[in-house]
Amino acid sequence: MSVLQGSPKFTGFIRRIVDEGTVSAEKMQQAVAGAKKAKQDIVPYLIEQLSLSPKTVAEKISEEFAEPIFDLAAYDTAQIIREGIDDKLITRHRILPVFKRGHILYVATSNPTNMDAMDAIRFNSKMNIEAIIVEHNKLEKIIEQNFAEESTFDFSDDDIDLDLDEGTSPQTTDADDEPQADEAPIVKYINKLLIDAIRMGASDLHFEPYEKTYRVRYRVDGVLRQIATPPLQLSNRLASRLKVMSQMDISEKRIPQDGRIKLKLSKTKAIDFRVNSLPTLFGEKLVLRILDPSSAMLGIDALGYEPEQKALFMEALEKPQGMLLITGPTGSGKTVSLYTGLNILNQEDTNISTAEDPVEINLEGVNQVNVNPKVGLTFAVALKSFLRQDPDIVMVGEIRDLETAEIAVKAAQTGHMVLSTLHTNSAPETLTRLRNMGVPSFNIATSVNLVIAQRLARRLCSHCKEPVDVPHNSLLELGFTEEDLNNSEFQVFQPVGCSECREGYKGRVGIYEVMKVTPEISKIIMEDGNAIKIAEASEKSGFNNLRRSGLVKVMQGVTSLQEVNRVTSE
């Protein structure tokens, strides 16, 4: 593992994780190289990218350093040492001065090999430093709770750099929209809402005016939550600030507008927001979709595919030609699945072009095109152009009409790999949707290799989930089999709720229906069979439908029956 450079202690705890068999040496090598390239601390990087338990990582570090783990859960935060130590040092280096004895300052850290952090604290405190090993998640929680206002980002324009995309120059005609002497609080308030949304892992922000109230909501783990209720009289100023940031025309309030905000969090990390304004009865509603580039770099293992489903996905990607279709409702993770596939295929010897509406995440080495129907640049037009540009792989954001479908099929039949999405409820319905669009059955049967239908379900919190007894007959009615129920390890869990999660859930996991177009399914398509017949053939071939895949996640203790019922509409 040549990339495991640094002190012996640094390489030691990493090798302990590999030797335990939790992570392969190859994946660990890639993760360490990724952390080095991104200039990120190795411990949080491993926890996030390899889905390692903070407790496991802390235990391996503890073994390597022959030091016990200090439990921050029992620590009184009133004892935090703040004298002579700038709060920004704490939030920048993610360390915590917990107590001092004589001339020694004891500093809690999840990575005692981070000498830059230790040196910075030693220099500023003018004291000798002793590192104390703690679990990363508990450390982060205390820092966020006690240093929220000064946390990683300062809300001044000097420290948060807003790069605005090209757009219409804002103009003001309304008295409410003219620059105010006290605009600074509005700027800071908006910036704080954006930063808080990123910290909470929100996917969308809603700014909503009503007749007598104004509210701000975040969509976290797929569920909308009210976060703030600013005064109604600030409605126009909040909307104007967001429109200025996203380069919309603030003088135009009669029609919807689209914009984009780039928020630079540091020299190496930036988050994009896709913004849409909509004139409503009581003012403009603005919705911001958070586009985090790191979500496209998760890797296929982090998406939640079962081993056999992952094998089918990888097999389809390795084929030199054909179509791979992903389907599901808005917000079901289709884009992340597509980008994960593109990242796997993105090699120096491969020419990849994508047509998207709009381009959500920039991918280095991929030629991405924003479709613009207003000027005649549709999916079909872009796709035609791609085929004249010596492509190997083509990605179409969505197949919406017959022309786009026909060109995509033709590309798949003439030696190209085509990835795209449709809006259908299941994998079998995707094939019949193409036929209903007007694509000949023969072309569908010979071009489509794989169809993936997906949903996102909330993941049960590992800290507080608890077993629940469900009557045997009820479990059978819900879709479990006698074989499932006879398994000695069968157990259903339910959400509880604790300080580590929200309502018993933390994060989301994908539920997938991965259907390979087998010769039997091709025959049904050629005979114009309906989605029911295709689904029956798929089940006989051993491909789990969405419901069954969800129940597998329940049996694994990953999610709850309530969530599976919610996302599979049963």
Coordinates of C-alpha atoms in Angstrom, one line a residue:
M1 CA 0.0 0.0 0.0
S2 CA 2.4 2.6 -1.3
V3 CA 0.0 5.5 -0.7
L4 CA -0.2 4.9 3.0
Q5 CA 2.4 7.5 3.7
G6 CA 3.1 9.3 7.0
S7 CA 4.0 8.1 10.5
P8 CA 4.0 4.4 11.4
K9 CA 1.0 5.1 13.7
F10 CA -0.9 6.6 10.8
T11 CA -0.3 3.5 8.6
G12 CA -0.8 1.2 11.6
F13 CA -4.4 1.9 12.4
I14 CA -5.3 1.8 8.7
R15 CA -3.7 -1.6 8.4
R16 CA -5.6 -2.8 11.4
I17 CA -8.9 -1.9 9.7
V18 CA -7.8 -3.8 6.5
D19 CA -6.5 -6.8 8.5
E20 CA -9.9 -7.1 10.2
G21 CA -11.5 -7.7 6.8
T22 CA -14.0 -4.8 7.1
V23 CA -12.5 -3.1 4.0
S24 CA -10.3 -4.5 1.2
A25 CA -6.8 -3.3 0.8
E26 CA -7.7 -2.0 -2.7
K27 CA -10.6 0.1 -1.4
M28 CA -8.6 1.4 1.5
Q29 CA -5.7 2.4 -0.9
Q30 CA -8.2 4.3 -3.1
A31 CA -9.7 6.0 0.0
V32 CA -6.4 7.1 1.3
A33 CA -5.4 8.4 -2.1
G34 CA -8.7 10.2 -2.4
A35 CA -8.3 11.9 1.0
K36 CA -4.8 13.0 0.1
K37 CA -6.0 14.4 -3.2
A38 CA -8.9 16.2 -1.6
K39 CA -6.6 17.4 1.2
Q40 CA -9.1 16.1 3.8
D41 CA -8.5 14.6 7.2
I42 CA -8.3 10.8 6.8
V43 CA -10.5 9.8 9.6
P44 CA -13.8 11.6 8.6
Y45 CA -13.0 10.7 5.0
L46 CA -12.8 7.0 5.8
I47 CA -16.0 7.1 7.8
E48 CA -17.9 8.9 5.1
Q49 CA -16.5 7.2 1.9
L50 CA -16.2 3.6 3.2
S51 CA -19.3 3.8 5.6
L52 CA -17.1 2.8 8.5
S53 CA -18.4 3.1 12.1
P54 CA -16.8 6.0 14.0
K55 CA -16.6 3.6 16.9
T56 CA -14.7 1.0 14.9
V57 CA -12.2 3.6 13.6
A58 CA -11.7 4.9 17.1
E59 CA -11.1 1.4 18.5
K60 CA -8.4 0.7 15.8
I61 CA -6.7 4.0 16.6
S62 CA -6.9 3.2 20.3
E63 CA -5.3 -0.2 19.8
E64 CA -2.5 1.3 17.7
F65 CA -1.7 4.1 20.2
A66 CA -2.3 1.9 23.2
E67 CA -4.5 4.6 24.6
P68 CA -8.1 4.3 25.9
I69 CA -11.1 6.0 24.2
F70 CA -12.5 9.0 26.0
D71 CA -16.3 9.0 26.0
L72 CA -17.5 12.4 25.1
A73 CA -21.1 11.4 25.7
A74 CA -20.4 11.7 29.5
Y75 CA -18.4 14.9 29.1
D76 CA -19.7 18.2 30.7
T77 CA -19.3 20.8 27.9
A78 CA -19.1 23.6 30.5
Q79 CA -15.5 22.4 31.1
I80 CA -14.4 23.2 27.5
I81 CA -11.2 25.2 27.7
R82 CA -11.6 28.4 25.7
E83 CA -9.0 30.7 27.3
G84 CA -6.3 31.7 24.8
I85 CA -7.8 29.4 22.1
D86 CA -9.6 30.9 19.1
D87 CA -12.9 29.2 18.4
K88 CA -12.0 29.2 14.7
L89 CA -9.0 26.9 15.5
I90 CA -11.4 24.4 17.1
T91 CA -13.8 24.4 14.1
R92 CA -11.1 24.5 11.5
H93 CA -9.1 21.5 12.9
R94 CA -12.1 19.7 14.5
I95 CA -10.5 19.3 17.9
L96 CA -11.7 20.1 21.4
P97 CA -9.6 21.3 24.4
V98 CA -11.4 19.2 27.1
F99 CA -9.4 20.0 30.3
K100 CA -6.0 20.9 31.6
R101 CA -3.7 19.6 34.4
G102 CA -0.9 21.9 35.3
H103 CA 0.9 22.9 32.1
I104 CA -0.7 20.1 30.0
L105 CA -3.7 20.8 27.9
Y106 CA -5.7 17.6 26.9
V107 CA -7.2 17.8 23.5
A108 CA -9.9 15.5 22.2
T109 CA -9.4 14.4 18.6
S110 CA -10.6 11.6 16.3
N111 CA -7.2 11.6 14.5
P112 CA -4.1 12.0 16.8
T113 CA -1.9 11.7 13.7
N114 CA -3.1 15.2 12.6
M115 CA 0.0 17.0 13.8
D116 CA -1.0 20.3 12.1
A117 CA -4.0 20.5 14.5
M118 CA -1.8 19.7 17.6
D119 CA 0.9 22.2 16.5
A120 CA -1.7 25.0 16.0
I121 CA -3.2 24.4 19.5
R122 CA 0.3 24.2 21.1
F123 CA 1.3 27.5 19.5
N124 CA -1.8 29.4 20.5
S125 CA -2.2 28.0 24.0
K126 CA 1.5 28.1 24.9
M127 CA 1.0 24.8 26.7
N128 CA 2.1 21.2 26.3
I129 CA -0.4 19.1 24.4
E130 CA -1.7 15.6 25.0
A131 CA -4.1 14.0 22.5
I132 CA -7.1 12.1 23.7
I133 CA -8.8 9.7 21.4
V134 CA -12.6 10.1 20.8
E135 CA -15.2 8.9 18.4
H136 CA -15.6 11.3 15.5
N137 CA -19.4 11.6 15.5
K138 CA -19.5 12.5 19.2
L139 CA -16.7 15.1 18.6
E140 CA -18.6 16.7 15.7
K141 CA -21.8 16.8 17.7
I142 CA -20.2 18.8 20.5
I143 CA -18.4 21.2 18.2
E144 CA -21.6 21.9 16.2
Q145 CA -23.7 22.4 19.4
N146 CA -21.2 24.7 21.1
F147 CA -19.5 26.5 18.3
A148 CA -22.4 26.8 15.9
E149 CA -22.1 30.6 15.3
E150 CA -18.4 30.4 14.7
S151 CA -18.4 27.0 13.1
T152 CA -16.5 26.0 10.0
F153 CA -17.9 28.9 8.0
D154 CA -18.1 32.5 8.9
F155 CA -21.1 34.4 7.5
S156 CA -19.1 37.4 6.2
D157 CA -18.8 38.0 2.5
D158 CA -15.0 37.7 2.8
D159 CA -15.1 34.1 4.0
I160 CA -18.1 32.8 2.0
D161 CA -17.4 33.3 -1.7
L162 CA -20.5 33.4 -3.9
D163 CA -19.6 32.7 -7.5
L164 CA -22.6 33.6 -9.7
D165 CA -23.3 31.9 -13.0
E166 CA -23.8 34.1 -16.0
G167 CA -27.3 35.5 -16.2
T168 CA -29.5 38.5 -16.5
S169 CA -28.1 41.6 -14.7
P170 CA -30.5 42.3 -11.8
Q171 CA -32.5 45.5 -12.0
T172 CA -34.7 47.1 -9.4
T173 CA -37.9 48.9 -10.0
D174 CA -39.9 48.2 -6.8
A175 CA -39.3 50.3 -3.7
D176 CA -39.2 47.1 -1.7
D177 CA -36.3 45.8 -3.9
E178 CA -34.1 48.9 -3.6
P179 CA -30.9 48.4 -1.5
Q180 CA -31.6 49.0 2.1
A181 CA -29.2 50.3 4.7
D182 CA -29.8 47.2 6.8
E183 CA -29.4 44.6 4.1
A184 CA -26.4 43.0 5.9
P185 CA -28.7 41.0 8.3
I186 CA -30.6 39.7 5.3
V187 CA -27.4 38.6 3.6
K188 CA -26.1 36.9 6.8
Y189 CA -29.5 35.3 7.4
I190 CA -29.7 33.8 3.9
N191 CA -26.1 32.5 4.1
K192 CA -26.8 30.9 7.4
L193 CA -29.9 29.1 6.1
L194 CA -27.9 27.8 3.2
I195 CA -25.0 26.6 5.4
D196 CA -27.4 25.0 7.9
A197 CA -29.2 23.2 5.1
I198 CA -25.8 21.7 4.0
R199 CA -24.9 20.7 7.5
M200 CA -28.3 18.9 8.0
G201 CA -28.0 17.0 4.7
A202 CA -31.0 18.7 3.2
S203 CA -31.8 18.1 -0.5
D204 CA -34.1 21.1 -1.0
L205 CA -34.9 24.5 0.6
H206 CA -38.4 26.0 0.3
F207 CA -39.0 29.8 0.8
E208 CA -42.8 30.2 1.0
P209 CA -44.9 33.3 1.4
Y210 CA -48.5 33.1 2.5
E211 CA -51.2 35.6 3.3
K212 CA -50.3 36.1 7.0
T213 CA -47.1 34.0 7.4
Y214 CA -43.8 33.2 5.8
R215 CA -42.0 29.9 6.3
V216 CA -38.7 28.2 5.4
R217 CA -38.7 24.4 5.0
Y218 CA -35.9 21.9 4.4
R219 CA -36.4 18.5 2.8
V220 CA -34.2 16.1 4.9
D221 CA -34.2 12.4 4.2
G222 CA -37.0 12.9 1.8
V223 CA -39.4 14.6 4.3
L224 CA -40.1 18.4 4.5
R225 CA -39.5 20.0 7.8
Q226 CA -40.3 23.6 8.9
I227 CA -37.1 25.3 10.0
A228 CA -37.9 29.0 10.3
T229 CA -40.7 31.5 10.2
P230 CA -39.2 34.9 9.4
P231 CA -41.4 38.0 9.5
L232 CA -43.8 38.3 6.5
Q233 CA -42.6 41.9 5.8
L234 CA -39.2 40.4 4.8
S235 CA -40.7 38.3 2.0
N236 CA -39.7 40.6 -0.9
R237 CA -36.2 41.2 0.5
L238 CA -35.6 37.5 1.0
A239 CA -36.8 36.8 -2.5
S240 CA -34.7 39.6 -4.0
R241 CA -31.6 38.5 -2.2
L242 CA -31.9 34.9 -3.5
K243 CA -32.7 36.1 -7.0
V244 CA -29.6 38.4 -7.0
M245 CA -27.4 35.5 -5.8
S246 CA -28.8 33.2 -8.6
Q247 CA -28.5 35.9 -11.3
M248 CA -32.3 36.2 -11.9
D249 CA -34.0 39.4 -13.0
I250 CA -35.4 40.7 -9.8
S251 CA -37.7 43.2 -11.6
E252 CA -39.6 40.3 -13.2
K253 CA -42.1 38.8 -10.8
R254 CA -44.8 37.6 -13.2
I255 CA -43.2 34.5 -14.7
P256 CA -41.1 31.6 -13.2
Q257 CA -37.3 31.9 -13.5
D258 CA -34.4 29.6 -13.2
G259 CA -31.0 30.3 -11.7
R260 CA -28.0 28.8 -10.0
I261 CA -25.8 29.7 -7.0
K262 CA -22.3 28.4 -6.4
L263 CA -21.3 28.5 -2.7
K264 CA -17.6 28.1 -2.1
L265 CA -17.1 26.6 1.4
S266 CA -13.4 26.3 1.1
K267 CA -10.6 26.3 -1.5
T268 CA -11.4 22.7 -2.3
K269 CA -15.1 22.3 -1.8
A270 CA -18.1 24.1 -3.4
I271 CA -21.8 23.4 -3.4
D272 CA -24.2 24.4 -6.2
F273 CA -27.8 25.3 -5.7
R274 CA -30.3 25.0 -8.5
V275 CA -32.9 27.8 -8.0
N276 CA -36.4 28.2 -9.3
S277 CA -38.8 31.1 -8.6
L278 CA -42.6 30.7 -8.9
P279 CA -45.1 33.6 -8.7
T280 CA -47.8 32.6 -6.2
L281 CA -50.9 34.3 -4.8
F282 CA -49.0 36.1 -2.0
G283 CA -45.5 36.5 -3.5
E284 CA -42.7 34.5 -5.0
K285 CA -41.9 31.1 -3.8
L286 CA -38.3 30.0 -4.3
V287 CA -37.0 26.4 -4.1
L288 CA -33.3 25.6 -4.0
R289 CA -32.1 22.1 -4.9
I290 CA -28.7 21.4 -3.3
L291 CA -26.3 19.8 -5.8
D292 CA -23.4 18.3 -3.9
P293 CA -20.7 17.0 -6.3
S294 CA -19.5 14.5 -3.6
S295 CA -22.8 12.6 -4.0
A296 CA -21.7 11.6 -7.5
M297 CA -18.5 10.2 -6.1
L298 CA -20.0 7.9 -3.5
G299 CA -19.2 4.7 -5.4
I300 CA -21.6 1.9 -6.2
D301 CA -21.1 0.2 -2.9
A302 CA -22.6 3.2 -1.0
L303 CA -25.8 3.2 -3.0
G304 CA -27.5 0.1 -1.4
Y305 CA -27.5 -2.4 -4.2
E306 CA -27.8 -6.0 -3.2
P307 CA -24.8 -8.1 -4.4
E308 CA -26.7 -9.7 -7.3
Q309 CA -28.2 -6.3 -8.3
K310 CA -24.7 -4.7 -8.3
A311 CA -23.4 -7.6 -10.5
L312 CA -26.2 -7.0 -13.0
F313 CA -25.5 -3.2 -13.0
M314 CA -21.7 -3.8 -13.5
E315 CA -22.4 -6.3 -16.3
A316 CA -24.5 -3.9 -18.2
L317 CA -21.9 -1.1 -17.9
E318 CA -19.2 -3.4 -19.2
K319 CA -21.2 -4.1 -22.4
P320 CA -19.9 -2.2 -25.5
Q321 CA -23.4 -1.2 -26.6
G322 CA -27.0 -1.2 -25.6
M323 CA -29.3 0.8 -23.3
L324 CA -29.3 1.1 -19.6
L325 CA -32.5 2.8 -18.3
I326 CA -33.2 4.1 -14.8
T327 CA -36.7 5.0 -13.7
G328 CA -38.4 6.4 -10.7
P329 CA -40.1 9.6 -9.4
T330 CA -38.4 12.9 -8.9
G331 CA -36.0 12.7 -5.9
S332 CA -35.5 9.0 -6.1
G333 CA -31.8 9.2 -6.7
K334 CA -31.8 8.5 -10.5
T335 CA -29.2 11.2 -11.2
V336 CA -26.8 9.8 -8.5
S337 CA -27.1 6.3 -10.0
L338 CA -26.5 7.6 -13.5
Y339 CA -23.4 9.6 -12.4
T340 CA -22.1 6.7 -10.5
G341 CA -22.3 4.6 -13.7
L342 CA -20.6 7.4 -15.6
N343 CA -17.8 7.7 -13.1
I344 CA -17.1 4.0 -13.5
L345 CA -17.0 4.4 -17.3
N346 CA -15.1 7.6 -17.3
Q347 CA -11.6 6.6 -18.5
E348 CA -9.0 8.3 -20.6
D349 CA -9.8 6.1 -23.7
T350 CA -13.5 6.7 -23.6
N351 CA -15.5 9.6 -25.1
I352 CA -18.6 10.4 -23.0
S353 CA -21.2 13.0 -23.8
T354 CA -24.4 13.9 -21.8
A355 CA -27.5 16.0 -22.5
E356 CA -29.2 17.1 -19.3
D357 CA -31.9 19.5 -18.2
P358 CA -30.1 21.1 -16.5
V359 CA -26.6 19.8 -15.8
E360 CA -26.7 19.2 -12.1
I361 CA -23.1 18.2 -11.2
N362 CA -20.0 18.9 -13.2
L363 CA -18.0 15.7 -14.0
E364 CA -14.4 16.1 -15.0
G365 CA -13.7 14.4 -18.3
V366 CA -17.3 14.2 -19.4
N367 CA -18.7 16.5 -22.1
Q368 CA -22.0 17.8 -20.6
V369 CA -24.6 19.8 -22.5
N370 CA -27.5 21.8 -21.1
V371 CA -30.5 21.4 -23.2
N372 CA -32.4 24.6 -24.1
P373 CA -35.7 24.1 -25.9
K374 CA -36.1 27.9 -26.3
V375 CA -33.2 28.0 -28.8
G376 CA -34.0 24.7 -30.3
L377 CA -31.4 22.6 -28.4
T378 CA -33.6 19.7 -27.3
F379 CA -32.5 16.2 -26.2
A380 CA -33.1 14.9 -29.7
V381 CA -31.0 17.7 -31.3
A382 CA -28.1 17.2 -28.8
L383 CA -28.3 13.4 -29.3
K384 CA -28.0 13.8 -33.1
S385 CA -24.9 16.0 -32.6
F386 CA -23.3 13.5 -30.2
L387 CA -23.5 10.8 -32.8
R388 CA -21.3 12.9 -35.1
Q389 CA -18.7 13.4 -32.4
D390 CA -17.3 9.9 -32.3
P391 CA -18.9 8.9 -29.0
D392 CA -18.4 5.7 -27.0
I393 CA -21.0 6.5 -24.3
V394 CA -24.0 8.8 -24.4
M395 CA -26.2 9.8 -21.5
V396 CA -29.6 11.4 -22.1
G397 CA -31.1 13.1 -19.0
E398 CA -34.6 11.9 -19.9
I399 CA -36.4 10.2 -22.8
R400 CA -39.5 12.4 -23.1
D401 CA -40.7 11.9 -26.7
L402 CA -40.6 9.5 -29.7
E403 CA -37.9 11.4 -31.5
T404 CA -35.4 11.2 -28.6
A405 CA -36.4 7.6 -28.0
E406 CA -35.8 6.6 -31.6
I407 CA -32.4 8.3 -31.8
A408 CA -31.3 6.7 -28.5
V409 CA -32.4 3.2 -29.7
K410 CA -30.5 3.7 -33.0
A411 CA -27.4 4.8 -31.1
A412 CA -27.6 1.7 -28.9
Q413 CA -28.0 -0.5 -31.9
T414 CA -25.0 1.0 -33.7
G415 CA -22.2 0.3 -31.2
H416 CA -22.8 2.9 -28.4
M417 CA -23.7 2.5 -24.8
V418 CA -26.7 4.7 -23.9
L419 CA -27.8 5.6 -20.4
S420 CA -31.0 7.4 -19.7
T421 CA -34.0 7.8 -17.4
L422 CA -37.8 7.6 -17.7
H423 CA -40.6 8.4 -15.3
T424 CA -42.4 5.2 -14.7
N425 CA -43.4 3.2 -11.5
S426 CA -41.5 0.0 -12.2
A427 CA -39.0 -1.6 -14.5
P428 CA -41.5 -3.6 -16.6
E429 CA -43.6 -0.5 -17.1
T430 CA -40.6 1.2 -18.6
L431 CA -40.5 -1.2 -21.5
T432 CA -44.2 -0.8 -22.2
R433 CA -43.8 3.0 -22.0
L434 CA -41.3 3.0 -24.8
R435 CA -43.7 1.0 -26.9
N436 CA -46.6 3.4 -26.1
M437 CA -44.3 6.2 -27.2
G438 CA -44.2 4.6 -30.6
V439 CA -40.9 2.7 -30.5
P440 CA -41.2 -0.6 -32.4
S441 CA -41.2 -3.7 -30.2
F442 CA -38.3 -5.2 -32.1
N443 CA -36.1 -2.2 -31.4
I444 CA -36.9 -2.3 -27.7
A445 CA -36.1 -6.0 -27.4
T446 CA -32.8 -5.7 -29.2
S447 CA -31.5 -2.5 -27.7
V448 CA -32.4 -2.4 -24.0
N449 CA -30.0 -4.4 -21.8
L450 CA -31.0 -3.5 -18.3
V451 CA -33.8 -1.5 -16.5
I452 CA -33.5 -0.2 -12.9
A453 CA -36.4 1.2 -10.9
Q454 CA -35.5 2.8 -7.7
R455 CA -36.8 4.6 -4.6
L456 CA -35.1 6.2 -1.5
A457 CA -36.2 5.0 1.9
R458 CA -35.1 6.5 5.2
R459 CA -32.4 4.5 7.0
L460 CA -33.1 3.4 10.7
C461 CA -30.8 5.0 13.2
S462 CA -28.4 2.4 14.4
H463 CA -28.3 4.0 17.9
C464 CA -31.9 3.7 18.9
K465 CA -33.8 1.3 16.6
E466 CA -35.6 -1.4 18.5
P467 CA -37.1 -4.8 17.7
V468 CA -40.9 -5.0 17.2
D469 CA -43.2 -8.0 17.2
V470 CA -45.6 -8.2 14.2
P471 CA -48.2 -11.0 14.0
H472 CA -47.2 -13.9 11.7
N473 CA -50.2 -13.5 9.4
S474 CA -49.7 -9.8 9.1
L475 CA -46.1 -10.4 8.0
L476 CA -47.3 -12.8 5.3
E477 CA -49.9 -10.3 4.1
L478 CA -47.1 -7.7 3.9
G479 CA -45.2 -9.8 1.5
F480 CA -42.8 -11.9 3.6
T481 CA -42.6 -15.6 2.8
E482 CA -42.7 -18.6 5.2
E483 CA -39.0 -19.1 4.4
D484 CA -38.2 -15.6 5.6
L485 CA -40.2 -16.0 8.8
N486 CA -38.5 -19.4 9.6
N487 CA -35.1 -17.8 9.5
S488 CA -33.7 -17.8 13.1
E489 CA -32.2 -14.3 12.5
F490 CA -35.5 -12.8 11.2
Q491 CA -36.3 -9.6 13.1
V492 CA -38.3 -6.4 12.2
F493 CA -37.1 -3.1 13.7
Q494 CA -39.0 0.1 14.3
P495 CA -37.8 3.8 14.7
V496 CA -37.6 5.3 18.2
G497 CA -35.7 8.6 18.1
C498 CA -32.7 9.9 19.9
S499 CA -30.1 12.7 20.0
E500 CA -28.3 11.1 17.1
C501 CA -31.2 11.1 14.6
R502 CA -34.5 12.6 13.5
E503 CA -37.6 10.6 14.5
G504 CA -35.6 7.4 14.5
Y505 CA -34.1 7.8 11.0
K506 CA -30.7 9.0 9.8
G507 CA -29.8 9.1 6.2
R508 CA -31.4 7.2 3.3
V509 CA -30.8 4.0 1.4
G510 CA -31.7 3.0 -2.1
I511 CA -34.3 0.3 -2.9
Y512 CA -33.9 -1.1 -6.3
E513 CA -35.7 -3.3 -8.9
V514 CA -32.9 -4.4 -11.3
M515 CA -34.3 -6.3 -14.3
K516 CA -32.1 -7.7 -17.0
V517 CA -33.8 -8.1 -20.4
T518 CA -33.5 -11.9 -20.8
P519 CA -34.4 -13.8 -24.0
E520 CA -37.8 -14.7 -22.4
I521 CA -38.5 -11.1 -21.6
S522 CA -37.4 -10.1 -25.1
K523 CA -39.9 -12.6 -26.5
I524 CA -42.8 -11.1 -24.5
I525 CA -41.8 -7.6 -25.7
M526 CA -41.8 -8.9 -29.3
E527 CA -45.3 -10.3 -28.8
D528 CA -46.5 -6.9 -27.4
G529 CA -47.0 -8.4 -23.9
N530 CA -48.1 -6.0 -21.2
A531 CA -46.2 -5.0 -18.1
I532 CA -47.8 -7.7 -16.0
K533 CA -46.5 -10.5 -18.2
I534 CA -43.0 -8.9 -18.2
A535 CA -43.1 -8.6 -14.4
E536 CA -44.1 -12.3 -14.1
A537 CA -41.2 -13.3 -16.3
S538 CA -38.8 -11.1 -14.4
E539 CA -39.9 -12.7 -11.1
K540 CA -39.3 -16.2 -12.6
S541 CA -35.8 -15.1 -13.6
G542 CA -35.1 -14.3 -10.0
F543 CA -35.2 -10.5 -10.2
N544 CA -36.7 -8.9 -7.1
N545 CA -39.4 -6.2 -7.6
L546 CA -39.3 -3.0 -5.6
R547 CA -41.5 -4.4 -2.9
R548 CA -39.4 -7.5 -2.4
S549 CA -36.2 -5.4 -2.4
G550 CA -37.7 -3.2 0.3
L551 CA -38.6 -6.2 2.5
V552 CA -35.0 -7.5 2.1
K553 CA -33.8 -4.1 3.6
V554 CA -36.3 -4.6 6.4
M555 CA -34.9 -8.1 7.2
Q556 CA -31.4 -6.6 7.2
G557 CA -32.5 -4.1 9.8
V558 CA -31.7 -1.2 7.5
T559 CA -35.2 0.4 7.3
S560 CA -38.7 -0.1 8.7
L561 CA -41.9 -1.6 7.4
Q562 CA -43.5 1.9 7.5
E563 CA -40.8 3.3 5.2
V564 CA -41.2 0.4 2.7
N565 CA -44.9 0.9 2.7
R566 CA -44.5 4.6 2.1
V567 CA -42.0 4.4 -0.8
T568 CA -43.6 1.4 -2.5
S569 CA -47.2 2.7 -2.3
E570 CA -48.5 -0.3 -0.4

